[in-house]
PDB file of C-alpha atoms in Angstrom:
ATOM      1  CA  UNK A   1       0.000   0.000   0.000  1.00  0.00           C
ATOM      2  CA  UNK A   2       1.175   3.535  -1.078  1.00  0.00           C
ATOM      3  CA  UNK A   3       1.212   6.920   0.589  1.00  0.00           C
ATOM      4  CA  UNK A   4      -1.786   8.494  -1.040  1.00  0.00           C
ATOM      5  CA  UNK A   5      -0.393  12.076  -0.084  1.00  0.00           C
ATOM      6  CA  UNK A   6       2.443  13.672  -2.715  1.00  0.00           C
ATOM      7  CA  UNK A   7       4.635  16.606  -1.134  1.00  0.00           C
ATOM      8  CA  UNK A   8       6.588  18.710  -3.503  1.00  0.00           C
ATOM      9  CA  UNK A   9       8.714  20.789  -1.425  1.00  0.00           C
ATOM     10  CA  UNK A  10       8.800  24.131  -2.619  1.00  0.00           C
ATOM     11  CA  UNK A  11      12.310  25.725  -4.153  1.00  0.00           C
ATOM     12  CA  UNK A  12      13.163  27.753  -0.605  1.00  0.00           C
ATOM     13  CA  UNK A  13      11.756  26.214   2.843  1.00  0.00           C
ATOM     14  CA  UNK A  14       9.773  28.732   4.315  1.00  0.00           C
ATOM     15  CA  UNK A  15       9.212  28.112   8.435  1.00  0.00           C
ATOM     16  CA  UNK A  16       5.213  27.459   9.317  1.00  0.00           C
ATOM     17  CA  UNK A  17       5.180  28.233  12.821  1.00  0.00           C
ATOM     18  CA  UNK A  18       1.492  26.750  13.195  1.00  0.00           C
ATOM     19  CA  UNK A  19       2.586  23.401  11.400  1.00  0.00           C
ATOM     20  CA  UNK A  20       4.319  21.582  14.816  1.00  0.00           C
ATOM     21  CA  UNK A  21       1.502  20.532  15.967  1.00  0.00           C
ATOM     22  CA  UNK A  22       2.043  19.855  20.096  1.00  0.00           C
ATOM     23  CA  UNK A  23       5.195  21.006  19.277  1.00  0.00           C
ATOM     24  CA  UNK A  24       4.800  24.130  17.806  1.00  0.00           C
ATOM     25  CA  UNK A  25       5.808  26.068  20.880  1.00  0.00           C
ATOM     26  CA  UNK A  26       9.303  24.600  20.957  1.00  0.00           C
ATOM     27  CA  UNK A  27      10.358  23.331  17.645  1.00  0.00           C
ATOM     28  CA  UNK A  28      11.590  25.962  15.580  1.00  0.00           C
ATOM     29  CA  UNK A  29      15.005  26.357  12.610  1.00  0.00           C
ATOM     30  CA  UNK A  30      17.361  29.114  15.226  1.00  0.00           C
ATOM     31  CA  UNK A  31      19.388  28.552  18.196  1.00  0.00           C
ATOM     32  CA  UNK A  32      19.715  30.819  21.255  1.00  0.00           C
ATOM     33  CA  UNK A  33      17.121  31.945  24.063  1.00  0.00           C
ATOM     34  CA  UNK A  34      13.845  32.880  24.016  1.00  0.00           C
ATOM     35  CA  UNK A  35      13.251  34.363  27.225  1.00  0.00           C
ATOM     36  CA  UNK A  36      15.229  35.252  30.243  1.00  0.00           C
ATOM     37  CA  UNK A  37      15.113  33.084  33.361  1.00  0.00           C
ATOM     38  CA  UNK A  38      18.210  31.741  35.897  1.00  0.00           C
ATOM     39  CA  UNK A  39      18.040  28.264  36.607  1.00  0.00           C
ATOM     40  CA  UNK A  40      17.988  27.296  40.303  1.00  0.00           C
ATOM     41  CA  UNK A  41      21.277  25.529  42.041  1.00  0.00           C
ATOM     42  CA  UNK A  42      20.812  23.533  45.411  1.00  0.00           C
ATOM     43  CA  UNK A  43      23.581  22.501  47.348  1.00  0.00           C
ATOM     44  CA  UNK A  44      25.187  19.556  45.848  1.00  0.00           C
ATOM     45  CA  UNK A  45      28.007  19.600  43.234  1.00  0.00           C
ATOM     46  CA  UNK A  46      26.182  18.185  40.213  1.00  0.00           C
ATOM     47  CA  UNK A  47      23.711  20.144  39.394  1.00  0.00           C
ATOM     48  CA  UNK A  48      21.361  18.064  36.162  1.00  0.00           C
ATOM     49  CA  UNK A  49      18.898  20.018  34.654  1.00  0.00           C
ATOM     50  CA  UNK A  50      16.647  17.340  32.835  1.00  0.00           C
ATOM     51  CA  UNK A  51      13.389  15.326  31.943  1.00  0.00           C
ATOM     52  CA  UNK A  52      13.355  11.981  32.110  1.00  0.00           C
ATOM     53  CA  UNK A  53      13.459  10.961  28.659  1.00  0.00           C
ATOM     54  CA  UNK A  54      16.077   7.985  28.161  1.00  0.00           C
ATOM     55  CA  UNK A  55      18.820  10.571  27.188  1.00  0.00           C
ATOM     56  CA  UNK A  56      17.825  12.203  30.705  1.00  0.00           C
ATOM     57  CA  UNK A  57      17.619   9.143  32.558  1.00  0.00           C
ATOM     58  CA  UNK A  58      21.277   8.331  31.516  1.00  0.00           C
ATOM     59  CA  UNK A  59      22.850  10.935  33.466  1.00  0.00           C
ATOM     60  CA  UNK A  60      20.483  10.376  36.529  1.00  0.00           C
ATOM     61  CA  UNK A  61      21.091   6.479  36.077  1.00  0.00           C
ATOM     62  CA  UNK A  62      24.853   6.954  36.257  1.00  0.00           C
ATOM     63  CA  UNK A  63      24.604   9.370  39.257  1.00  0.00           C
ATOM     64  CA  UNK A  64      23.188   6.686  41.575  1.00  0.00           C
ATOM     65  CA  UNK A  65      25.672   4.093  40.204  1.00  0.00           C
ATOM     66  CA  UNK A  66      28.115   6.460  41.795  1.00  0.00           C
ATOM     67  CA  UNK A  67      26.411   6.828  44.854  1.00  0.00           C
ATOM     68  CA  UNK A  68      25.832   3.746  45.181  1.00  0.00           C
ATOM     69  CA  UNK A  69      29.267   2.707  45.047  1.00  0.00           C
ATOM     70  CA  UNK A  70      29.967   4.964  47.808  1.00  0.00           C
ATOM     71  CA  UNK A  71      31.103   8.057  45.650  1.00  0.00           C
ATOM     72  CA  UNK A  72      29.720  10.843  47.459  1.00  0.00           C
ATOM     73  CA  UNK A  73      30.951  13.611  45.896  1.00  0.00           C
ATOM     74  CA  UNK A  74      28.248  12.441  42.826  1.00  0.00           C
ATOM     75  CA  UNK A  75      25.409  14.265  45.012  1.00  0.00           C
ATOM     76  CA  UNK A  76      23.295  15.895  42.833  1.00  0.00           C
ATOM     77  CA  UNK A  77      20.732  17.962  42.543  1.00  0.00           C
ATOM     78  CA  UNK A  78      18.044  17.302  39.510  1.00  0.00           C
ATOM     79  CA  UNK A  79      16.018  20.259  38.481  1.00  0.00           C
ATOM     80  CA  UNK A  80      13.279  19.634  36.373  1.00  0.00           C
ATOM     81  CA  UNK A  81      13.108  21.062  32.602  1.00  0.00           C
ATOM     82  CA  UNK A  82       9.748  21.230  30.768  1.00  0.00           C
ATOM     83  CA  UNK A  83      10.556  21.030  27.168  1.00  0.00           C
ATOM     84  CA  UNK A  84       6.877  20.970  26.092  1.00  0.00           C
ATOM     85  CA  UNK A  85       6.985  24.505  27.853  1.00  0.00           C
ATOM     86  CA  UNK A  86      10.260  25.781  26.315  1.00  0.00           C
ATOM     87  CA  UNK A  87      12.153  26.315  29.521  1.00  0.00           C
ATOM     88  CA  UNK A  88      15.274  24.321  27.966  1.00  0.00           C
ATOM     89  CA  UNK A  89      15.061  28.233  25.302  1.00  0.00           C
ATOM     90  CA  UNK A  90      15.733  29.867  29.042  1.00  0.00           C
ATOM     91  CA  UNK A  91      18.833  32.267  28.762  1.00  0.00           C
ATOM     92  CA  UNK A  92      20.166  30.315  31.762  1.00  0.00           C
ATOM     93  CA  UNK A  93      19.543  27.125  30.353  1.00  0.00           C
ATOM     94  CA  UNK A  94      21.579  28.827  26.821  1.00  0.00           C
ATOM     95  CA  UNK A  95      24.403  29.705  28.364  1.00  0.00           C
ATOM     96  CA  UNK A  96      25.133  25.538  29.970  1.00  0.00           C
ATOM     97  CA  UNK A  97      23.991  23.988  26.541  1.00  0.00           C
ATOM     98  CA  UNK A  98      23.669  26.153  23.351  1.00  0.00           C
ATOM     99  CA  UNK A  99      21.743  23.290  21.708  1.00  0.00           C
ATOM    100  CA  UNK A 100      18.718  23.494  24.022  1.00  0.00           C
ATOM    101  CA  UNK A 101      18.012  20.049  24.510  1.00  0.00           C
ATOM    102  CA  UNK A 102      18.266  18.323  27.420  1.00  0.00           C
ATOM    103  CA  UNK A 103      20.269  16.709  29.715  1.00  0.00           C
ATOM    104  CA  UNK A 104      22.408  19.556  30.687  1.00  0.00           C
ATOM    105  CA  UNK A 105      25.271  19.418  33.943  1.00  0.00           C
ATOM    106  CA  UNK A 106      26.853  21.949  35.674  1.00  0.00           C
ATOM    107  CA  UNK A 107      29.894  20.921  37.924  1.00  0.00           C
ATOM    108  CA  UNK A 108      29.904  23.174  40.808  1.00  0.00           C
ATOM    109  CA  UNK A 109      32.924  21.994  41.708  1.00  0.00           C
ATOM    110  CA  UNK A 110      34.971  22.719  38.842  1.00  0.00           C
ATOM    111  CA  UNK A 111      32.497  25.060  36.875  1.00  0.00           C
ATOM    112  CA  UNK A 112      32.666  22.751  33.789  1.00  0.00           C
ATOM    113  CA  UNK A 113      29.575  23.088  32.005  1.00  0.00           C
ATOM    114  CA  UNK A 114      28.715  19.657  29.985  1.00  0.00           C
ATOM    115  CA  UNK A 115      26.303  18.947  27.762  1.00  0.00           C
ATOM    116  CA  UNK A 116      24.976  16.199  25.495  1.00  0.00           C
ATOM    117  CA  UNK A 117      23.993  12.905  27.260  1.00  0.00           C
ATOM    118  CA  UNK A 118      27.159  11.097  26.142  1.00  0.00           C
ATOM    119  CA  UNK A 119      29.699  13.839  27.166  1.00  0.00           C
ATOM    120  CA  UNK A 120      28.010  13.942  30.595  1.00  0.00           C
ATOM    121  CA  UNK A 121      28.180   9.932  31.063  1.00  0.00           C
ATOM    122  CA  UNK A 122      32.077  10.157  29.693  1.00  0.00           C
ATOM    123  CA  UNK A 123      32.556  13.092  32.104  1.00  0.00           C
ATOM    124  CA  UNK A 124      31.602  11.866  35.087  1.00  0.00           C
ATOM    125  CA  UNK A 125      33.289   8.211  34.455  1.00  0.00           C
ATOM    126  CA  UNK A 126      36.679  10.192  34.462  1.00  0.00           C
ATOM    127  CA  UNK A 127      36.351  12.732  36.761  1.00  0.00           C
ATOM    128  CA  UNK A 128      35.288   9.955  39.229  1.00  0.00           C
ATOM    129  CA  UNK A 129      36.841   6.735  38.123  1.00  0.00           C
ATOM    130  CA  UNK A 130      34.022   4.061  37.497  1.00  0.00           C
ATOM    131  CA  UNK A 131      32.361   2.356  34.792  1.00  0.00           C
ATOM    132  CA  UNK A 132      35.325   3.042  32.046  1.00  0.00           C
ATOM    133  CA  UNK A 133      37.972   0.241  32.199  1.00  0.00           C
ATOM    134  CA  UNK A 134      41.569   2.167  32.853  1.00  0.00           C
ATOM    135  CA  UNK A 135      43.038  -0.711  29.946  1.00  0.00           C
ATOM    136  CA  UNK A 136      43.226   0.940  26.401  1.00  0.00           C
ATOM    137  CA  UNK A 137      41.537  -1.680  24.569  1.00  0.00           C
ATOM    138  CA  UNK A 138      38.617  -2.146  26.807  1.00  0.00           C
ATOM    139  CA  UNK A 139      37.865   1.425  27.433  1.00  0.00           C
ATOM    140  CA  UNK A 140      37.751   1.551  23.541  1.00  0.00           C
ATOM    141  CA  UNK A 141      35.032  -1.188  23.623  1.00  0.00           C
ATOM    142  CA  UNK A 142      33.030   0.377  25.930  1.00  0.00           C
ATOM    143  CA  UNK A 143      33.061   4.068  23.626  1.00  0.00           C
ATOM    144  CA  UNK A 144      32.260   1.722  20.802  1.00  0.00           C
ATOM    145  CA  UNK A 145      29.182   1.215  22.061  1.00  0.00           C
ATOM    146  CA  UNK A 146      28.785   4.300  23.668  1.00  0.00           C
ATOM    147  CA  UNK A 147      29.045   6.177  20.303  1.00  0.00           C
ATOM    148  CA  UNK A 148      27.247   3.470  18.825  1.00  0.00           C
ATOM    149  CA  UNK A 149      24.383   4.887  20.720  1.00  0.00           C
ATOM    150  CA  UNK A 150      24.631   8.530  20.320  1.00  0.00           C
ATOM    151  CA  UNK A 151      24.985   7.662  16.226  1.00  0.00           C
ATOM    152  CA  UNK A 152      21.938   4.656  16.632  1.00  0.00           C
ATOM    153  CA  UNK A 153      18.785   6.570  19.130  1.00  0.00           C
ATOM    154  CA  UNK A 154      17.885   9.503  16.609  1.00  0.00           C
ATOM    155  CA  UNK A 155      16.744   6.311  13.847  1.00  0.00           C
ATOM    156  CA  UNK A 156      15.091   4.821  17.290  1.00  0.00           C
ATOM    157  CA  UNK A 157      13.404   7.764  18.746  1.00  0.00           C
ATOM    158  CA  UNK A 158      13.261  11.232  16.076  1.00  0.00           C
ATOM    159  CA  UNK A 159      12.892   8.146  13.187  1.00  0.00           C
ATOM    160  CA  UNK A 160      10.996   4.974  14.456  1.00  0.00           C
ATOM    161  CA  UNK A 161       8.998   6.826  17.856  1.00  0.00           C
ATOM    162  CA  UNK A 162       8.230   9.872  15.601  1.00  0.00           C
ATOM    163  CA  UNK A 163       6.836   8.463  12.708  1.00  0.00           C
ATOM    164  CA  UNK A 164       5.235   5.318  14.578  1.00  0.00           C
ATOM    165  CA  UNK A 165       3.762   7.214  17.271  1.00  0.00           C
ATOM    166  CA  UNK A 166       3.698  10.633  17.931  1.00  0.00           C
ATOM    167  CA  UNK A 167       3.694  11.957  14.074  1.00  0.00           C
ATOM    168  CA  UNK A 168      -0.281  13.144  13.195  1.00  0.00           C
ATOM    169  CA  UNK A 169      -0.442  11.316   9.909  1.00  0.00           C
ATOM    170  CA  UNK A 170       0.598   7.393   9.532  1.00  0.00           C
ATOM    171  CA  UNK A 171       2.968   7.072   6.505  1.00  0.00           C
ATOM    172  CA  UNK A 172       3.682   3.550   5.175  1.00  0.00           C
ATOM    173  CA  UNK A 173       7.044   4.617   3.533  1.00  0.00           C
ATOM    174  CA  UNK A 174       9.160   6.261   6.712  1.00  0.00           C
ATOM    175  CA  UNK A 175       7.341   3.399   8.979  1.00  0.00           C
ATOM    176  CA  UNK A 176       9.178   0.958   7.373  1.00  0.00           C
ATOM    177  CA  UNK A 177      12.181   2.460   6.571  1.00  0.00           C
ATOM    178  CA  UNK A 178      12.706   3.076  10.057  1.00  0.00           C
ATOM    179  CA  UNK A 179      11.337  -0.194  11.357  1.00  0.00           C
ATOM    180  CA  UNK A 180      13.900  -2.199   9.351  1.00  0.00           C
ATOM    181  CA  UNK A 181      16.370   0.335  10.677  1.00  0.00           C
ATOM    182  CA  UNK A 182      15.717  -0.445  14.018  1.00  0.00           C
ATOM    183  CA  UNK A 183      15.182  -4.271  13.962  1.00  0.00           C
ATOM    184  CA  UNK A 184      18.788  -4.069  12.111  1.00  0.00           C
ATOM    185  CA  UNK A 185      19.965  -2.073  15.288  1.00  0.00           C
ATOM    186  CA  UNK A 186      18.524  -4.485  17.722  1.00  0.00           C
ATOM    187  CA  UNK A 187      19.699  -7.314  15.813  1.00  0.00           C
ATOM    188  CA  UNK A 188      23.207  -5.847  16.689  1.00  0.00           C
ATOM    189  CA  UNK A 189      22.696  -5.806  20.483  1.00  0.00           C
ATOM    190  CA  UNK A 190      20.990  -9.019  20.274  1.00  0.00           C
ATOM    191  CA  UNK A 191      24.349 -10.803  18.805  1.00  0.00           C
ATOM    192  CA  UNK A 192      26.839  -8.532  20.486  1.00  0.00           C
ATOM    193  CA  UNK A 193      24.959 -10.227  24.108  1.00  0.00           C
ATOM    194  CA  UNK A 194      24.662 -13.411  22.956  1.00  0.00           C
ATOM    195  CA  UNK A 195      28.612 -13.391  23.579  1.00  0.00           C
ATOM    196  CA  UNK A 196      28.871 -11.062  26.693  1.00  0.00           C
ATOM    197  CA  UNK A 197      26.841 -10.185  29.520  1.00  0.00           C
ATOM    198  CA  UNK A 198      27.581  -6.521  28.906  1.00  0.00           C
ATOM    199  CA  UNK A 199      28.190  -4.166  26.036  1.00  0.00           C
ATOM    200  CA  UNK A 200      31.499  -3.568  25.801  1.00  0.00           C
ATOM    201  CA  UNK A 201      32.518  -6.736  27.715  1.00  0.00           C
ATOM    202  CA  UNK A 202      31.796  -8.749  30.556  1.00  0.00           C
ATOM    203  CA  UNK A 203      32.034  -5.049  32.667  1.00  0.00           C
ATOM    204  CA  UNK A 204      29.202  -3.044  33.519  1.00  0.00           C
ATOM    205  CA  UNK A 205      29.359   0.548  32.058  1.00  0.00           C
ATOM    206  CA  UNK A 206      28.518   3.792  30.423  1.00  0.00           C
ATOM    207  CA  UNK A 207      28.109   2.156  27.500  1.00  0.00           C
ATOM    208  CA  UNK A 208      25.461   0.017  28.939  1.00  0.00           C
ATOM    209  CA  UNK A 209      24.313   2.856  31.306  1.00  0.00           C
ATOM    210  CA  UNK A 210      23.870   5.065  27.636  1.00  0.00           C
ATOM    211  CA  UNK A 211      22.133   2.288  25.496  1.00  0.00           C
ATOM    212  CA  UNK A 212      19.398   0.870  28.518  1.00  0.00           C
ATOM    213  CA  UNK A 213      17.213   3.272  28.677  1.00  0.00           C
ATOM    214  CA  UNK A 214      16.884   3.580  24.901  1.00  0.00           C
ATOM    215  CA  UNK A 215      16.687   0.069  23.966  1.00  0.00           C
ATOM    216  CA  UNK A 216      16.367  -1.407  26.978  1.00  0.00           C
ATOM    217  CA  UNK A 217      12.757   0.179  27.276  1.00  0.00           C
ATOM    218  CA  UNK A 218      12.490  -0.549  23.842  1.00  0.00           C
ATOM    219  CA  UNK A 219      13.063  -4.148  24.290  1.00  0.00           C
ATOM    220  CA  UNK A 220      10.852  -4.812  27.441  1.00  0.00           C
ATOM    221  CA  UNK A 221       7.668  -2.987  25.627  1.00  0.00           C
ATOM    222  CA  UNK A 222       8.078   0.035  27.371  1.00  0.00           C
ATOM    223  CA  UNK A 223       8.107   2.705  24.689  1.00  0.00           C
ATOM    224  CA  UNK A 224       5.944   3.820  21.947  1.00  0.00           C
ATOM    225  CA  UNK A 225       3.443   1.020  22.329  1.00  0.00           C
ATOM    226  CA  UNK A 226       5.639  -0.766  19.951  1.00  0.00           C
ATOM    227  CA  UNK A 227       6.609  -4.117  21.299  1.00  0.00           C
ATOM    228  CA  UNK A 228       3.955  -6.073  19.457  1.00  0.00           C
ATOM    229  CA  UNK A 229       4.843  -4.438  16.477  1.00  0.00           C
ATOM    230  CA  UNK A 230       8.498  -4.663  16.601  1.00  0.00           C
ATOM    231  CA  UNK A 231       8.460  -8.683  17.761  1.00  0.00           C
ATOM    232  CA  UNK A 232      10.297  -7.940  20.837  1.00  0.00           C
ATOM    233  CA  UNK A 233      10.432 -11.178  22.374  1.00  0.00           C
ATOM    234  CA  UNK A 234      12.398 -12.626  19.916  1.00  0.00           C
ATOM    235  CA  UNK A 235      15.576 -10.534  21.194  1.00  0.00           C
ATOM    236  CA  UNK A 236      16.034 -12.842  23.688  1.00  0.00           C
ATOM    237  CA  UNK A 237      19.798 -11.379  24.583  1.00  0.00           C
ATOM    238  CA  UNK A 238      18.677  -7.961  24.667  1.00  0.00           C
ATOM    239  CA  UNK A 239      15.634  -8.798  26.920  1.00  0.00           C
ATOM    240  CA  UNK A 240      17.946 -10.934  29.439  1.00  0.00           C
ATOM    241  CA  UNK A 241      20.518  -7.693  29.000  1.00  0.00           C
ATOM    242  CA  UNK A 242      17.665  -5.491  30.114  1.00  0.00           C
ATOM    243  CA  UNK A 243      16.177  -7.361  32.481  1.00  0.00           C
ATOM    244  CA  UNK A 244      19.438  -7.433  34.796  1.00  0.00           C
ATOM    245  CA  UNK A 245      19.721  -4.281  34.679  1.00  0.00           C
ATOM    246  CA  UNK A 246      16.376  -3.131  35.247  1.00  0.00           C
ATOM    247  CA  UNK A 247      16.672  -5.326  38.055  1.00  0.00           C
ATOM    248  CA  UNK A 248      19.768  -3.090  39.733  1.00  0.00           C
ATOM    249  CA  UNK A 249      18.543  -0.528  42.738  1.00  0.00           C
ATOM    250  CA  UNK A 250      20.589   2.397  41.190  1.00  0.00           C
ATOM    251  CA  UNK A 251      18.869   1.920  37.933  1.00  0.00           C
ATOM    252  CA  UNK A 252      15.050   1.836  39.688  1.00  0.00           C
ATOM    253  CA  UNK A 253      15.660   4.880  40.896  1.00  0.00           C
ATOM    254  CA  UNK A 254      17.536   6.738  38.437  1.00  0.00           C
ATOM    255  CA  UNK A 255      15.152   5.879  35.684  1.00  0.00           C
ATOM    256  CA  UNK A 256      12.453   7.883  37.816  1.00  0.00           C
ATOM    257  CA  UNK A 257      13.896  10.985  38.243  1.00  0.00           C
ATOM    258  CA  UNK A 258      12.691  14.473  36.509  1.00  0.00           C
ATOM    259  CA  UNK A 259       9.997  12.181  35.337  1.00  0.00           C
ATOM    260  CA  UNK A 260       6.211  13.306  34.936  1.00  0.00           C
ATOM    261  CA  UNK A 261       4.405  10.488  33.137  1.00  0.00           C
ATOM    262  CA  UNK A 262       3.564   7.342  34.250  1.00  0.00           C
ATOM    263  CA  UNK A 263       2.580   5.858  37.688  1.00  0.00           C
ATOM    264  CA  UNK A 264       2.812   8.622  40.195  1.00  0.00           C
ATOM    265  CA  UNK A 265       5.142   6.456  42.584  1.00  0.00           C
ATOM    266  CA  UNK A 266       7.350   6.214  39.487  1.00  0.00           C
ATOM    267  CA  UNK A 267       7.230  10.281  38.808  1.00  0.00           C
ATOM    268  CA  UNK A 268      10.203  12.139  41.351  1.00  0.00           C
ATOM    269  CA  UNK A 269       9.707  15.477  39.961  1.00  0.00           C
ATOM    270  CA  UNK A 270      12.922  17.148  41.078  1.00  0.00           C
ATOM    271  CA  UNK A 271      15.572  15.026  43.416  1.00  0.00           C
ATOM    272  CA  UNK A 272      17.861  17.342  45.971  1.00  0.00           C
ATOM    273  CA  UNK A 273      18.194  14.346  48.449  1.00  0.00           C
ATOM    274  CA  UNK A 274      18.727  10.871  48.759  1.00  0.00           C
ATOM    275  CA  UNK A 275      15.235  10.505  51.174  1.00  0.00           C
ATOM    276  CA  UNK A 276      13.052  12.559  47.986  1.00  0.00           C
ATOM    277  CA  UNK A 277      13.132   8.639  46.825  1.00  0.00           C
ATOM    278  CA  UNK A 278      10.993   7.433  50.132  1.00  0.00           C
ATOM    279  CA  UNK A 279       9.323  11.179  50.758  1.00  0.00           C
ATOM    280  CA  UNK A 280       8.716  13.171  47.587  1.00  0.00           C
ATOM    281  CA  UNK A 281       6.992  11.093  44.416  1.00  0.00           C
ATOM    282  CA  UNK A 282       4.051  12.088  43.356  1.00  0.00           C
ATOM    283  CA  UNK A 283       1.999   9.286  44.840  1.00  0.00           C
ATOM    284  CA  UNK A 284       3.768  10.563  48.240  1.00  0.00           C
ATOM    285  CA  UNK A 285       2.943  13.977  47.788  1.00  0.00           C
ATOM    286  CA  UNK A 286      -0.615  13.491  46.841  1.00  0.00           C
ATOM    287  CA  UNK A 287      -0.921  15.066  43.755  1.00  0.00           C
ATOM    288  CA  UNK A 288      -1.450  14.951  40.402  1.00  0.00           C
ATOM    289  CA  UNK A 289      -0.535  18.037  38.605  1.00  0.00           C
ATOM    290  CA  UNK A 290       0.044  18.074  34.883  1.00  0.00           C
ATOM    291  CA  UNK A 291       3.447  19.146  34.101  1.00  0.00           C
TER     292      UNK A 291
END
């Protein structure tokens, strides 16, 4: 079956504000801010400024790896960023990432600013010495897959999630051009763990810590209503990949961080301590505010 709709793109692109459809208020062809606003610090070193999208739920991931291996200087504070309301087009939120997108980190400590998801994840394996084998050849595995990921998730999520689910036309054509895409993609992980428990090696890391909550979601049915459709199951590597480390403390609760979908005792708006886990979700608080 054929697209029945024929697009001739005209000879200069001309922007149509009123064309983005939910995203019309944030998608737009220039850089730089929109408004003025300062972005709040709390008192820990890290400071994240995120949503919980998997790129977000990297950083947060990683930060309670550290913690959880005893690294306390990894406190962090997690301020929440709306993109469906703009705030990541804040001058504040400019001048730590140009780009606009989140995750963004701020290192109080050495006033590094670092953004995109797989700088921060390299960044904080280095300045604190965990989940990046010290050995040459192994710490080049492991940013095999991590750049594996960071060239692999826009086919997954702006290709595959965008034209699958959240696009507001179905067209037959990108569908499958980005299905096959990312069945080829997950055909990769699925043979890479069929000969080691980790990607990268028999290690866990950032490179794992990067590619979980992409296709590790993906995998266990938990994005864009697409496990049906994609044949999930049959990735039995990936799924027994996933599984463990869904099943690791750190990775519960980093996954739920800056979040604001799903069940409310999976939604921790904004984390500034370790007890917002036990005392602040949104099933504690008793709420159930759109955000």
């Amino acid at each position: 079956m054929s697209d029945t709709h024929q697009y001739e793109p005209p000879r200069v692109w001309i922007w149509d504000a009123e064309n983005g459809r939910q995203w019309a208020k944030t998608n737009r062809p220039i850089a730089g801010a929109t408004h003025k606003a300062t972005l709040p610090h709390g008192k820990h070193p890290l400071q994240i400024y995120s949503l919980a999208t998997p790129n977000g739920q990297k950083v947060t991931i990683m930060a309670e790896e550290l913690l959880a291996i005893g690294e306390t200087g990894a406190e962090y504070d997690a301020h929440l960023i709306r993109i469906g309301e703009g705030e990541q087009f804040s001058s504040g939120f400019v001048e730590i990432n140009p780009n606009s997108k989140i995750p963004a980190l701020l290192d109080a400590e050495t006033g590094s600013r670092v953004f995109e998801s797989g700088a921060i994840l390299l960044y904080l394996a280095e300045k604190f010495g965990h989940f990046l084998p010290k050995n040459p050849s192994a710490r080049t595995e492991v940013l095999n897959w991590l750049f594996w990921l960071q060239g692999s998730a826009p086919y997954l999520g702006g290709g595959f999630g965008h034209f699958y689910a959240y696009a507001p036309e179905k067209f037959e054509y990108p569908i499958n051009r980005f299905t096959m895409e990312v069945k080829r993609q997950l055909d990769v992980l699925d043979r890479e763990l069929a000969e080691h428990k980790y990607l990268g090696g028999d290690e866990y890391s950032i490179a794992d810590i990067a590619i979980w909550p992409w296709y590790g979601n993906l995998v266990l049915g938990e994005a864009y209503g697409a496990g049906e459709f994609l044949q999930v199951e049959s990735y039995k590597n990936v799924r027994r990949w996933a599984n463990e480390i869904l099943a690791r403390p750190a990775v519960q609760r980093g996954r739920i961080v800056n979040r604001t979908s799903g069940k409310l005792s999976e939604q921790l708006h904004e984390r500034h301590d370790a007890s917002d886990f036990d005392l602040r979700t949104q099933d504690k608080l008793g709420v159930q505010t759109a955000v």
